[in-house]
C-alpha positions as a printed Julia matrix, in Angstrom:
124×3 Matrix{Float64}:
 46.51  -190.93  17.76
 49.33  -188.63  18.2
 52.67  -188.54  16.44
 55.93  -187.38  17.97
 58.38  -185.11  16.07
 60.33  -188.06  14.76
 57.3   -189.67  13.2
 56.56  -186.29  11.4
 60.07  -186.24  10.15
 59.72  -189.83   8.76
 56.51  -188.72   7.03
 58.26  -185.7    5.68
 61.15  -187.7    4.32
 58.66  -189.89   2.5
 57.7   -186.82   0.45
 61.4   -186.69  -0.81
 61.01  -190.12  -2.31
 58.45  -189.16  -4.86
 55.14  -189.76  -2.92
 52.11  -190.22  -4.99
 49.7   -189.3   -2.14
 46.97  -186.79  -3.04
 45.0   -186.68   0.16
 46.81  -186.48   3.48
 44.7   -186.02   6.69
 46.78  -185.24   9.68
 44.14  -183.6   11.85
 44.77  -183.73  15.63
 47.95  -185.8   15.32
 50.6   -183.51  16.85
 51.55  -184.31  20.37
 51.06  -181.52  22.87
 54.35  -182.58  24.46
 56.62  -181.23  21.62
 57.48  -177.76  20.56
 56.55  -177.42  16.94
 55.96  -181.12  16.46
 55.31  -180.98  12.78
 58.56  -179.11  11.76
 60.12  -182.12  10.2
 57.21  -182.73   8.0
 56.67  -179.04   7.12
 60.34  -178.67   6.1
 59.96  -181.44   3.47
 56.77  -179.86   1.74
 58.77  -178.16  -1.11
 59.77  -181.7   -2.37
 56.21  -182.81  -2.72
 54.47  -182.54  -6.08
 51.37  -184.77  -5.63
 49.35  -183.48  -2.75
 45.93  -181.93  -3.53
 44.41  -181.85  -0.18
 46.35  -181.34   3.14
 44.47  -181.35   6.4
 46.59  -180.01   9.28
 43.7   -178.92  11.47
 43.96  -178.85  15.29
 47.69  -179.41  15.49
 48.93  -176.42  17.47
 50.46  -174.75  14.33
 51.71  -171.28  15.26
 53.06  -168.33  13.3
 56.37  -169.96  12.42
 54.34  -173.12  11.18
 52.25  -170.92   9.02
 55.39  -169.23   7.54
 56.82  -172.69   6.86
 53.6   -173.68   5.06
 53.8   -170.47   2.94
 57.34  -171.35   1.97
 56.7   -175.02   1.49
 53.64  -174.64  -0.7
 54.36  -171.41  -2.57
 55.3   -173.18  -5.83
 53.32  -176.4   -5.28
 51.97  -177.67  -8.55
 48.81  -179.44  -7.34
 47.7   -178.36  -3.88
 43.99  -177.32  -4.1
 42.85  -177.19  -0.52
 44.72  -176.59   2.78
 42.89  -176.98   6.14
 44.61  -175.27   9.1
 41.41  -174.91  11.19
 41.73  -174.82  15.0
 45.27  -173.71  15.12
 46.81  -170.63  16.92
 48.55  -169.29  13.73
 48.45  -165.6   14.95
 48.37  -162.43  12.83
 51.69  -163.08  11.03
 50.57  -166.63  10.33
 47.29  -165.31   8.82
 49.4   -162.96   6.6
 51.51  -165.9    5.36
 48.49  -167.86   4.5
 46.9   -164.95   2.74
 50.0   -164.35   0.64
 50.05  -168.2   -0.17
 46.34  -168.04  -1.26
 46.94  -165.09  -3.52
 50.25  -166.34  -4.98
 50.45  -166.77  -8.76
 53.08  -169.43  -8.23
 50.5   -171.76  -6.55
 47.56  -171.38  -9.06
 45.63  -174.51  -8.04
 45.21  -173.49  -4.46
 41.59  -172.41  -4.19
 40.76  -172.53  -0.57
 42.34  -172.42   2.92
 40.1   -173.5    5.65
 40.56  -171.29   8.79
 37.59  -172.22  11.02
 38.33  -171.44  14.71
 41.9   -170.15  13.97
 43.33  -168.04  16.76
 44.61  -164.87  15.17
 46.01  -163.26  18.32
 47.62  -164.43  21.51
 45.48  -164.41  24.67
 47.3   -162.58  27.31
 45.92  -162.65  30.84
């Protein structure tokens, strides 16, 4: 199933209402028809306090999405594992994720899964 940007915004807004969700699997849910389809969700991550595992694999997350993840999770009190595998996050995105993983403000984050991540743009 694929979600449109509006669906991700609704999901993100639910984080503002004190969600108690600890595991959220959103692998392969972004529609390829939208530019940055998960933006509405990523913008609301700073409001969440309960997520422990977040799977955003295979969702076309780019450098700006990775920067939003760094900002959104940098002081998260309970996130332990983030999966961003199979996304074209680019070099800057990898830098953002590395800073997030090493941040003392996010002490429970132990692992970021990066399998098949594209670190650079393919230019033909």
